XYZ file of C-alpha atoms in Angstrom:
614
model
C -159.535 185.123 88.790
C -161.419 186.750 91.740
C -157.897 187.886 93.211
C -156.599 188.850 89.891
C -159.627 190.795 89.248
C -160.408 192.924 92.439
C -156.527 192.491 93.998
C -154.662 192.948 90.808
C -152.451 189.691 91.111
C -150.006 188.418 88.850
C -147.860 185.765 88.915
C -144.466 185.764 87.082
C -142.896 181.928 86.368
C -139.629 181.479 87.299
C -138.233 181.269 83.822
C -140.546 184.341 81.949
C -140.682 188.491 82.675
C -143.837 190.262 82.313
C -143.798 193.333 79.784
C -146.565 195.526 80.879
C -148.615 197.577 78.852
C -150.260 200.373 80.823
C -153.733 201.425 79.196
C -154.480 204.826 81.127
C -153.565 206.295 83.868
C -156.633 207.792 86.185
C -154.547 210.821 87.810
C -151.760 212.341 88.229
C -149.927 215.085 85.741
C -147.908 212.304 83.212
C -151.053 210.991 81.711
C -149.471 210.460 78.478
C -145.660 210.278 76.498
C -143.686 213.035 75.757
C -143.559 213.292 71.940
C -140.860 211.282 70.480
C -140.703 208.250 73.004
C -142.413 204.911 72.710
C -141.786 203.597 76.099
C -142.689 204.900 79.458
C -140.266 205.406 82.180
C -142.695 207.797 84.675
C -146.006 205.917 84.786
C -147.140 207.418 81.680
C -149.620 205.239 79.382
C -148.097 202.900 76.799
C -145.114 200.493 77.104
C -143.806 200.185 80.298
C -139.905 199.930 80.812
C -140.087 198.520 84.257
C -140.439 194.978 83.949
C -141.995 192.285 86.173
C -139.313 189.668 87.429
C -140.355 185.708 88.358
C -142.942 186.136 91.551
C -146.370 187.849 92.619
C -147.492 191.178 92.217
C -150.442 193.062 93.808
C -152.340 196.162 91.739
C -151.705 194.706 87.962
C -155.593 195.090 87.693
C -156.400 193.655 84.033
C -158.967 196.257 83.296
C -155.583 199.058 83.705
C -152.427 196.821 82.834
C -151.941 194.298 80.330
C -149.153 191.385 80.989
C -147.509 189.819 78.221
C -145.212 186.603 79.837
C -142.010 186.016 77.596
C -139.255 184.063 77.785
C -135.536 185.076 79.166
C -133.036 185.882 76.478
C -130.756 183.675 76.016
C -127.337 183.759 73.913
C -125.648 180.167 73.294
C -122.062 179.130 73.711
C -120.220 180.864 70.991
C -122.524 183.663 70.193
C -123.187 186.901 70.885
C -126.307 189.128 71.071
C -126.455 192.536 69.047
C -128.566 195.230 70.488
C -131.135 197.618 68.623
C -132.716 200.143 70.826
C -136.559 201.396 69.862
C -136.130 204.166 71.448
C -134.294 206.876 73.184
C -132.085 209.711 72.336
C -131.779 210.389 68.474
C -127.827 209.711 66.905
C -125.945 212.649 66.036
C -125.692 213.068 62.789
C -122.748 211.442 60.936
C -122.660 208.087 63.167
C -124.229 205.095 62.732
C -124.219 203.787 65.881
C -125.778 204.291 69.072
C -122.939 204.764 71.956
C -122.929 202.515 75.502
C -124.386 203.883 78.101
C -124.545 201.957 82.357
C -127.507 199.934 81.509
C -127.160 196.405 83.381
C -126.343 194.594 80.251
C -129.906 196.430 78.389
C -131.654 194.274 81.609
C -132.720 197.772 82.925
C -134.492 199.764 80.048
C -135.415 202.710 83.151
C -131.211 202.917 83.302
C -130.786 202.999 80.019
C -133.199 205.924 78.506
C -132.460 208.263 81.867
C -129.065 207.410 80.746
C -129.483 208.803 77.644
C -129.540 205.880 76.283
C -129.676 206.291 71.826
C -132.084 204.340 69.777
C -130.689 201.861 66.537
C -128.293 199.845 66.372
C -126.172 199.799 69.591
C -122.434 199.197 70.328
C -122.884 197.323 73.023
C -123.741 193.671 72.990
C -124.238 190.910 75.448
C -122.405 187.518 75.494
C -123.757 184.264 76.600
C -126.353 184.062 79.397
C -129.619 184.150 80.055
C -131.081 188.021 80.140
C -133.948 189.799 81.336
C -134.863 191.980 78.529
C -137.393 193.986 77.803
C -138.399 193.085 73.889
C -141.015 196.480 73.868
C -137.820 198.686 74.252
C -134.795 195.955 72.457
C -134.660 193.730 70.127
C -131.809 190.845 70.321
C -129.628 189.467 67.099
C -128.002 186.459 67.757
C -124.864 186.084 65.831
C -121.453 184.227 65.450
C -118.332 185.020 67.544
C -115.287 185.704 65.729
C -112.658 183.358 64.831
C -109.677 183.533 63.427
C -107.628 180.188 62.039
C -103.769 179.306 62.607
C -102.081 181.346 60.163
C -104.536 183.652 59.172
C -105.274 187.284 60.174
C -108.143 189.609 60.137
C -108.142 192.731 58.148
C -110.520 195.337 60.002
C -112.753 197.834 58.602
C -114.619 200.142 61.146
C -117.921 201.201 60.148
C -118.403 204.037 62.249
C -115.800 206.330 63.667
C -113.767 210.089 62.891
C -113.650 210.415 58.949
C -110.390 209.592 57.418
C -107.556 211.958 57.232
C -106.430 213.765 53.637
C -104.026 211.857 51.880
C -104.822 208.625 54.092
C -106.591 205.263 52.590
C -106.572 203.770 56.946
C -106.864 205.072 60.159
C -104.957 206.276 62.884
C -103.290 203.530 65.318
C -105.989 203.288 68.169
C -104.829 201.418 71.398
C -106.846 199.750 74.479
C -109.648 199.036 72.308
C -108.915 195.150 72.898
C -109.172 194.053 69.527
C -111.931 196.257 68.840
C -113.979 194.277 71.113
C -114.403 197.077 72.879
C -115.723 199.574 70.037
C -116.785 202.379 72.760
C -113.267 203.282 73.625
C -112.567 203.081 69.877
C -114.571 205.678 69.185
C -113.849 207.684 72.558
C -110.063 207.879 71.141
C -110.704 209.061 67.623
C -110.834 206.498 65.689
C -111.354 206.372 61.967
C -113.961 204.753 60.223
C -112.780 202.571 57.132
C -109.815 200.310 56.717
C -107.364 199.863 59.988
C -104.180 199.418 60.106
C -104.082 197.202 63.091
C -105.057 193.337 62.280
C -106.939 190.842 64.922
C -104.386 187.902 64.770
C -105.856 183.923 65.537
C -108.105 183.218 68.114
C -111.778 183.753 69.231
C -113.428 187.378 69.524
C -116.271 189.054 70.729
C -116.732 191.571 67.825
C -119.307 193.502 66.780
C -120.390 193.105 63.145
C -122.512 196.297 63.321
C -119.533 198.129 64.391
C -116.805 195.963 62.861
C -115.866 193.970 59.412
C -113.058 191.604 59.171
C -112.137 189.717 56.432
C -109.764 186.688 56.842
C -106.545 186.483 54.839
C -103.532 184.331 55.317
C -100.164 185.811 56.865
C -97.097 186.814 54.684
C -94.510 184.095 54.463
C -90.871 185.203 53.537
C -89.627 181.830 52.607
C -85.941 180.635 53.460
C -83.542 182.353 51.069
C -85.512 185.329 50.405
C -86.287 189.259 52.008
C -89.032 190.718 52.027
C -89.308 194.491 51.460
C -92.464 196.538 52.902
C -93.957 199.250 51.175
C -95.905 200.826 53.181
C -99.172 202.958 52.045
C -100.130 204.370 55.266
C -98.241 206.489 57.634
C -96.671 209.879 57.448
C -94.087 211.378 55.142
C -90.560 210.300 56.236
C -87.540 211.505 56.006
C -85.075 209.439 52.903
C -82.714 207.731 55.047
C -80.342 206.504 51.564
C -78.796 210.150 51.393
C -78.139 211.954 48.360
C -76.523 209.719 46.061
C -79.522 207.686 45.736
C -81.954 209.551 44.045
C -84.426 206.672 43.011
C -86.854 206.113 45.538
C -87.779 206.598 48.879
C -86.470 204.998 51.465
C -87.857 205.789 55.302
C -87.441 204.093 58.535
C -90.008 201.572 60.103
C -93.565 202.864 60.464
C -93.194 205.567 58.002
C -94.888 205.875 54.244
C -92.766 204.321 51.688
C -90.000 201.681 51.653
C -88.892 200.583 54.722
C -85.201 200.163 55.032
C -85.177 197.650 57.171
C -86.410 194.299 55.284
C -88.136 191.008 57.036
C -86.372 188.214 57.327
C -87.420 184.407 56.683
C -90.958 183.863 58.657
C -94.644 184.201 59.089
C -95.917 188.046 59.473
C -99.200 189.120 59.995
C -99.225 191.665 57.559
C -102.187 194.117 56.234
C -102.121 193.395 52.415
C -104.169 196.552 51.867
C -102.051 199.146 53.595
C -98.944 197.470 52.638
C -97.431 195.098 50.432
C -94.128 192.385 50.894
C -91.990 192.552 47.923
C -89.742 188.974 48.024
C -86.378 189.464 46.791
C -84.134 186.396 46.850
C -80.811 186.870 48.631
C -79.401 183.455 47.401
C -77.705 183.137 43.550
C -80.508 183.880 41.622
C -79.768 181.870 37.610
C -81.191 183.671 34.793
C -81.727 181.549 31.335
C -81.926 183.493 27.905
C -82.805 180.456 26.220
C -86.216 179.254 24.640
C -86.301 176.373 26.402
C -85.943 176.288 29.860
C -86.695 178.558 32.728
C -85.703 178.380 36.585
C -88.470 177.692 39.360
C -88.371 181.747 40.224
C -89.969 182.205 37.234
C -88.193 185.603 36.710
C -86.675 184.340 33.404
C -89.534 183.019 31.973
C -90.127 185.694 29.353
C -86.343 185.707 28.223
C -85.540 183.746 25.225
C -82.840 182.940 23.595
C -80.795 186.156 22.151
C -80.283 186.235 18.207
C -77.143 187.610 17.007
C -75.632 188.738 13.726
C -71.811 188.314 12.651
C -70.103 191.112 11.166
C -70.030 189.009 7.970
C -73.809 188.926 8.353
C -74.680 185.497 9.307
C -77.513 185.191 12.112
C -76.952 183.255 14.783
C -78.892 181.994 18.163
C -76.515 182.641 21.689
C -77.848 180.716 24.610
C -76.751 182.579 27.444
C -76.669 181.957 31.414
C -76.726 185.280 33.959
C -76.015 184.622 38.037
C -76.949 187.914 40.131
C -76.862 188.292 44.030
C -79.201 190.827 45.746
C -77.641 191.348 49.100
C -79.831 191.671 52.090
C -79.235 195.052 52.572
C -79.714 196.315 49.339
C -82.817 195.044 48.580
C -84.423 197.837 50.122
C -82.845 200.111 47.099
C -83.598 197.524 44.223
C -87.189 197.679 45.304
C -87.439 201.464 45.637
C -85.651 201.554 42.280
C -87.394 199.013 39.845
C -90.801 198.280 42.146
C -89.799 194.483 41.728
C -87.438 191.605 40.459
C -89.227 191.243 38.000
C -89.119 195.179 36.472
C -85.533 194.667 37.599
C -84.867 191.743 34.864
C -86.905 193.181 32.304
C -85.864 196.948 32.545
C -82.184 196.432 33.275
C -80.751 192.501 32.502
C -82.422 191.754 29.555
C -81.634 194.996 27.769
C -78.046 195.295 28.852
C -77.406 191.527 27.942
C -79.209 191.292 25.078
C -77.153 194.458 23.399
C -73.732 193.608 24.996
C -73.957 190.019 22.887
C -75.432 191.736 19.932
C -72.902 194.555 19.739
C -70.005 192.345 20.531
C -71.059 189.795 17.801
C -71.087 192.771 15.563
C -67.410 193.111 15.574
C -66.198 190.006 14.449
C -67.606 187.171 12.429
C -68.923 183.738 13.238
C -65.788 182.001 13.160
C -64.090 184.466 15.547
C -66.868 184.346 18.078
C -67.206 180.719 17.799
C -63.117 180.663 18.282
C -62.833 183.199 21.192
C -65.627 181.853 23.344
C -63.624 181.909 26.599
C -62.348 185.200 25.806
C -66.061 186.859 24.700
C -67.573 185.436 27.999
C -64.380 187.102 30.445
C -65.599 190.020 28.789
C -68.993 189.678 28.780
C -68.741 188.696 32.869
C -66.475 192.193 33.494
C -68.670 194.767 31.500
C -71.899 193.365 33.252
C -70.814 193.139 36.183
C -70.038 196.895 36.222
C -73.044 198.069 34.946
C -75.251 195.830 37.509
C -72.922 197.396 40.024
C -74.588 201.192 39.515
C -78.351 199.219 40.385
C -76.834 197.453 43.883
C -76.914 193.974 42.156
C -74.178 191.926 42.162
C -72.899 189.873 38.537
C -71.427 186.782 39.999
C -70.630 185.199 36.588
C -71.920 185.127 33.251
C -71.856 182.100 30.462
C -72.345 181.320 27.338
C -74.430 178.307 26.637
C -75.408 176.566 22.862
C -73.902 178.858 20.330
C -75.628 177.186 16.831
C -74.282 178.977 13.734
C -75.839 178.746 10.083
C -75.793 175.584 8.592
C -74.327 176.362 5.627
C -71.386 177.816 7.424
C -71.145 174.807 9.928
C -71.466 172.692 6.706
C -68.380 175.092 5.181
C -66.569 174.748 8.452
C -67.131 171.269 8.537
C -65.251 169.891 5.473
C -62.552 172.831 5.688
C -61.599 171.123 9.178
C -62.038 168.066 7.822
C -59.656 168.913 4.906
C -57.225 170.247 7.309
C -57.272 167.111 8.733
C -56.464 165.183 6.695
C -53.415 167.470 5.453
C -52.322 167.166 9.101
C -52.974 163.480 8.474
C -50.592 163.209 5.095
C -48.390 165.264 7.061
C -47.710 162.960 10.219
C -47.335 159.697 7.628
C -44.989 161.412 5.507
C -42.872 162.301 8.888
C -43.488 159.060 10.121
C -41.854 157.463 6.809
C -38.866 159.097 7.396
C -38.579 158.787 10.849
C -39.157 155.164 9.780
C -35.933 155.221 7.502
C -33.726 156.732 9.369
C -34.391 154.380 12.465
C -34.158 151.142 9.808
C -30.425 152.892 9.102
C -29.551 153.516 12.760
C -30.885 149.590 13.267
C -28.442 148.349 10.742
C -25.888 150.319 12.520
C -26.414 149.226 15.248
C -26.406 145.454 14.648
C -23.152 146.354 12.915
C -21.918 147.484 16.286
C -23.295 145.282 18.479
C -21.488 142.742 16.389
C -17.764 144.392 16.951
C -18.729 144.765 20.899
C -19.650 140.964 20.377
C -15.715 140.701 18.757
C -14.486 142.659 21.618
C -15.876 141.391 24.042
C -15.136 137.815 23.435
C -11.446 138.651 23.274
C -11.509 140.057 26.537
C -13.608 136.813 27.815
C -11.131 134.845 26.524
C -7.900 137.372 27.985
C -9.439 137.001 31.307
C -10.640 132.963 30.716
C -6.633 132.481 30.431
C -5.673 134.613 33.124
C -8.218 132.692 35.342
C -6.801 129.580 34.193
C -3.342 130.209 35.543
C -4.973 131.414 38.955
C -6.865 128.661 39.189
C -3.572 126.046 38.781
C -1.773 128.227 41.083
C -4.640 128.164 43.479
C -5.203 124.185 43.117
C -1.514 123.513 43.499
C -1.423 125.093 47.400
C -4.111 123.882 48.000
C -3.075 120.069 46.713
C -0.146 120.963 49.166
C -1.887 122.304 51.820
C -4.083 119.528 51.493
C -1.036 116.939 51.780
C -0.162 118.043 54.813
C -3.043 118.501 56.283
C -4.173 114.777 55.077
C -0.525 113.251 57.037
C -1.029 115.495 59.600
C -4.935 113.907 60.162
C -3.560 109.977 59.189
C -0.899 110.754 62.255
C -3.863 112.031 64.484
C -6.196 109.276 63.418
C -3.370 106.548 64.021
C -2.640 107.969 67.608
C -6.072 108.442 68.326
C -7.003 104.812 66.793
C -4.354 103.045 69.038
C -5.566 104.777 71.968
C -9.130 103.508 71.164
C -7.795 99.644 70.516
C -5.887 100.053 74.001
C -9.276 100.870 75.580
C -11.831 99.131 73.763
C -9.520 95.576 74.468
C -9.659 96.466 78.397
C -13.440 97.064 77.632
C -13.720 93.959 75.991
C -11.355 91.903 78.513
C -13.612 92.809 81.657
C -16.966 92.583 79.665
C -15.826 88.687 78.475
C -14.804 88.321 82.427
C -18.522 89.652 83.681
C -20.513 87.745 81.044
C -18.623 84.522 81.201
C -19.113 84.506 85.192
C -23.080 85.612 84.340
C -23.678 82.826 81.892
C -21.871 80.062 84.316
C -24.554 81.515 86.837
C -27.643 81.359 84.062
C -26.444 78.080 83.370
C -26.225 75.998 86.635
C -29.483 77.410 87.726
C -30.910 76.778 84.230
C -29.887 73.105 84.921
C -31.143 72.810 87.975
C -33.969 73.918 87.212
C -34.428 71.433 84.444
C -33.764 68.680 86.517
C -36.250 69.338 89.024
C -38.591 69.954 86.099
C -38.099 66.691 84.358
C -37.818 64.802 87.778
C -41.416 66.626 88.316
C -42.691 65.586 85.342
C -41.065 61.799 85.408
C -43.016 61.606 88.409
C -46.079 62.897 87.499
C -45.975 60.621 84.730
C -44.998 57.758 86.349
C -47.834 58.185 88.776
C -50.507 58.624 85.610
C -49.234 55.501 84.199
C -49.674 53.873 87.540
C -53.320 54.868 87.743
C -53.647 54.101 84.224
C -51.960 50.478 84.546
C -53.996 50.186 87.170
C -57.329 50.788 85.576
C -56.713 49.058 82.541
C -54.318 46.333 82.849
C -51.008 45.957 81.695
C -51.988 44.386 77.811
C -54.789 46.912 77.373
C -52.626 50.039 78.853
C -50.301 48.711 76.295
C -52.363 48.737 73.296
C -53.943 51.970 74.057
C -50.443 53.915 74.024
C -49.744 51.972 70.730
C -52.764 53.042 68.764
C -52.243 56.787 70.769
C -48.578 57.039 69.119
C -50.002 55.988 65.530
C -52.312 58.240 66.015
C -50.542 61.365 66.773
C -48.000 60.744 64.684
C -49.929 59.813 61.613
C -48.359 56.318 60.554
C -49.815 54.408 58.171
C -50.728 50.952 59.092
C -51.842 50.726 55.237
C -49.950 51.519 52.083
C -51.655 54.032 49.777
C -50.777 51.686 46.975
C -51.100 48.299 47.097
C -49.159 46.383 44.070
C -50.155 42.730 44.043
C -49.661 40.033 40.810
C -48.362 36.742 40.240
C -46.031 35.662 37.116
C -48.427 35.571 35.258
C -50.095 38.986 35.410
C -47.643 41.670 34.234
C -49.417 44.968 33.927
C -49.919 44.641 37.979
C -46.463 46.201 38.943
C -47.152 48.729 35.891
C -50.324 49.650 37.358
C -48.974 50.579 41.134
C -46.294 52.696 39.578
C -48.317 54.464 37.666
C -50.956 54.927 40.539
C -47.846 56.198 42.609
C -46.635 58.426 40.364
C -50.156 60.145 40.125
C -51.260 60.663 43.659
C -47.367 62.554 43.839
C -48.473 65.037 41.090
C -51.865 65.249 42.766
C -50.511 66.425 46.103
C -47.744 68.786 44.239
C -50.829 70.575 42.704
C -52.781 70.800 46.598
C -49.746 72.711 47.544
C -49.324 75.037 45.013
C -53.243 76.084 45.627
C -52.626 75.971 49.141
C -49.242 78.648 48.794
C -51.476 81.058 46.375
């Protein structure tokens, strides 16, 4: 306090300024403002421009100065800061804005009033930072930075600038103003206040809204299949580039007022919808329905209806009918300047001219004819259209007749007289067939008649040539009986020679094959012999040595016995009879009773075997 008091210190914090306030001055000749001015650049009394920055200062002595600390200013990320000046030079009259003037962003307010610096609203503004600004002299707006979405573009309107020219509803084309973000050289080129032709396509801006309005729209699409035609609002007068045939519109090269003779083609264009408009004419086969009932995705049909007729007998009738037109590309340019749109373009030239070619053309005949000469009423119909949508630079690619429904009490009429007709046609073709009947039942009967005689004559002939073959055939057998003779003696004398040949050889064959098997079985036989012998001698001995061993072992009387009961054994002999018949004199039924035992122990083995063979 004692420092601040009799030194004048101040101390400034590193993020704060001081605004000072001077409250007299003791001497020298500015004692107070010049009239008109709020802040004091010279060491007069009253605000003080010069600020204090972050530090220490001597001579601020309280009881002279006042020191107000205040923050920095600070502008976020995506903002900027507008400007308004409380004082300085006065605006001249007729702008609204206060012009830029070498000021250190408004962080030297000294600069900026010896500058000549203008109070209000300034074109200037400062982006984001942090700012040392003097809030006696400025005051800071935060606002939004500009953006512009994907597909979109900004329509300006300047709020200050040169007033517009006569006849003009936009300005001049101003370059090097960078998007107006730089409003100063705007203005330093002459440009207008109000709507601009120029548009701010996508992306961020720094844009003042003091100085500038934009208002977002979407771009202009000319879709596949289509043109689109500019007519232009803005611009000066051009020169008609169609020549002087074409006396509907005005046509004038790119840039110019009027309709542009050179359309867009399929795309995205950042067009200015209020200083000029895109008419879309289709370039494809464009269908147009006169019927009640349906209506193509264009729309440009869907006030047509179907077209009511009367006969030259005076019956109404409804005529569905279907129109196909081609704009070419390069004429669309002269159906625009002509009709304004495809729309005025159906309703002022293809619904009157079809409508009164069907009406006057059902006029000269009567239902029945029309109904009759369809093809021939819609060849006509495609030829006189397509000459008058010639003179507008359309072209008729075809024209058809849809639903034709008549009256009905005339269909009704119609109706049974076809009916009737018919069925005359009907009688007719039975009565023909009758006859054709008849006369093919006749030309049957002749004809059986005939194929009877060809039967006759042909059977002669059969039997002519059955007789003739006959004799061949006996002359053929007998050469060939004789030819068959001789060949059959001349084969016995072949087979006898060749026969007695074969006898000669087969008995030599059969002499010296007797010869070699009669010495081969003498041979097989004496050594089959002796080889007999020496097996029976082998076995004689062998057995006579076993009996031997036997007698030996035994004794004579039991060896004896042994090979008796051995033979009866192998050889099954019965020691017993099977039947044993026994009796005296007296007892006669004994012999009876053997036999009869006999005789049924034979029948009992028959039946053994004849199980034993199944």
């Amino acid at each position: 306090m004692i420092l601040r008091l009799f030194f004048g210190m101040v101390i400034v914090p590193e993020n704060k300024i001081g605004l000072v306030t001077k409250k007299f001055v003791l001497f020298g000749a500015n004692r107070s403002l010049p009239d008109g001015r709020i802040v004091a650049t010279n060491g007069e009394a009253g605000f003080q421009a010069h600020t204090l920055a972050p530090g220490l200062f001597w001579g601020m002595w309280p009881w002279q100065y006042t020191i107000d600390m205040v923050p920095f200013t600070v502008i976020p990320e995506g903002k900027i800061g507008l400007v308004l000046s409380k004082d300085g030079a006065g605006i001249p009259t007729g702008r609204i804005l206060a012009r830029k003037v070498e000021c250190d962003n408004f962080q030297d307010a000294s600069l900026f009033l010896k500058n000549g610096g203008q109070r209000g609203r300034q074109t200037s503004y400062i982006t984001a930072g942090s700012y040392r600004i003097n809030s006696l002299l400025f005051n800071i707006t935060i606002s939004d930075q500009l953006v512009i979405g994907e597909s979109r573009v900004g329509i300006v309107t300047t709020l200050d600038g040169e007033p517009l020219a006569n006849n003009q509803i936009a300005g001049k084309d101003v370059i090097g103003h960078n998007n107006f973000q730089d409003i100063d050289t705007f203005l330093n080129k002459g440009g207008n206040r109000g709507l601009q032709p120029q548009v701010i396509l996508a992306g961020s801006y720094y844009i003042n809204p003091w100085a500038v309005q934009v208002e977002e729209r979407f771009m202009t699409e000319v879709p596949i299949g289509n043109v689109g035609v500019v007519i232009s609002y803005i611009g000066d007068e051009g020169k008609d580039v169609t020549g002087e045939h074409f006396r509907h519109g005005n046509i004038v090269e790119k840039g110019y007022r009027g309709v542009w003779s050179e359309p867009l083609g399929p795309g995205m264009y950042p067009v200015n919808n209020y200083t000029m408009k895109v008419e879309l004419v289709p370039t494809t086969n464009l269908v147009l329905n006169w019927a009640n009932a349906r209506s193509e995705a264009h729309m440009l049909d869907q006030n047509l209806s179907t077209i009511t007729v009367r006969s030259r007998d005076g019956f109404p009738f409804n005529l569905d009918v279907a129109q196909i037109i081609h704009v070419p590309a390069n004429e669309a340019p002269k159906v625009i300047a002509r009709f304004g749109s495809m729309n005025n373009l159906v309703s002022q030239v293809l619904e009157p001219t079809i409508g009164n070619y069907f009406r006057n053309s059902a006029q000269d005949s009567d239902v029945i004819t029309f109904l009759t000469a369809r093809k021939e009423r819609q060849e006509a119909a495609r030829a006189h259209i397509y000459s008058v949508l010639e003179e507008y630079n359309v072209n008729a690619v075809d024209t058809l007749i849809g639903d034709i429904v008549p009256p009905d009490a005339l269909m009704k009429t119609l109706t049974d007289r076809k009916l009737a007709e018919e069925e005359q046609k009907t009688y007719q073709t039975q009565r023909m067939a009758q006859e054709q009947r008849q006369g093919m039942e006749k030309e049957t009967a002749i004809a059986d008649m005939q194929k009877e005689i060809v039967k006759a004559q042909q059977s002669v002939e059969i039997a002519q040539r059955t007789a003739d073959a006959t004799v061949k055939k006996a002359e053929g057998d007998a050469i060939s009986l004789k030819l068959q003779v001789q060949a059959e003696s001349e084969a016995t004398r072949l087979r006898a020679n060749a026969e007695s040949d074969a006898t000669k050889l087969r008995a030599g064959a059969q002499a010296e094959s007797t010869r070699l098997n009669a010495g081969a079985e003498a041979e097989r036989i004496a050594k089959t012999g002796n080889a007999e012998a020496e097996k029976i001698l082998a076995i004689g001995k062998s057995t006579a040595e076993a009996y031997q061993l036997q007698v030996a072992a035994m004794g004579g009387d039991n060896f004896t016995r042994y090979k008796i009961t051995e033979e009866i054994g192998k050889n099954a002999i019965k020691v017993i009879p099977d039947i044993l018949i026994g009796g005296n004199g007296s007892n006669t039924d004994g012999t009876m009773s053997g036999l009869l035992g006999l005789k049924l122990m034979e029948m009992m083995d028959a039946d053994k075997e004849k199980k034993e063979q199944k």
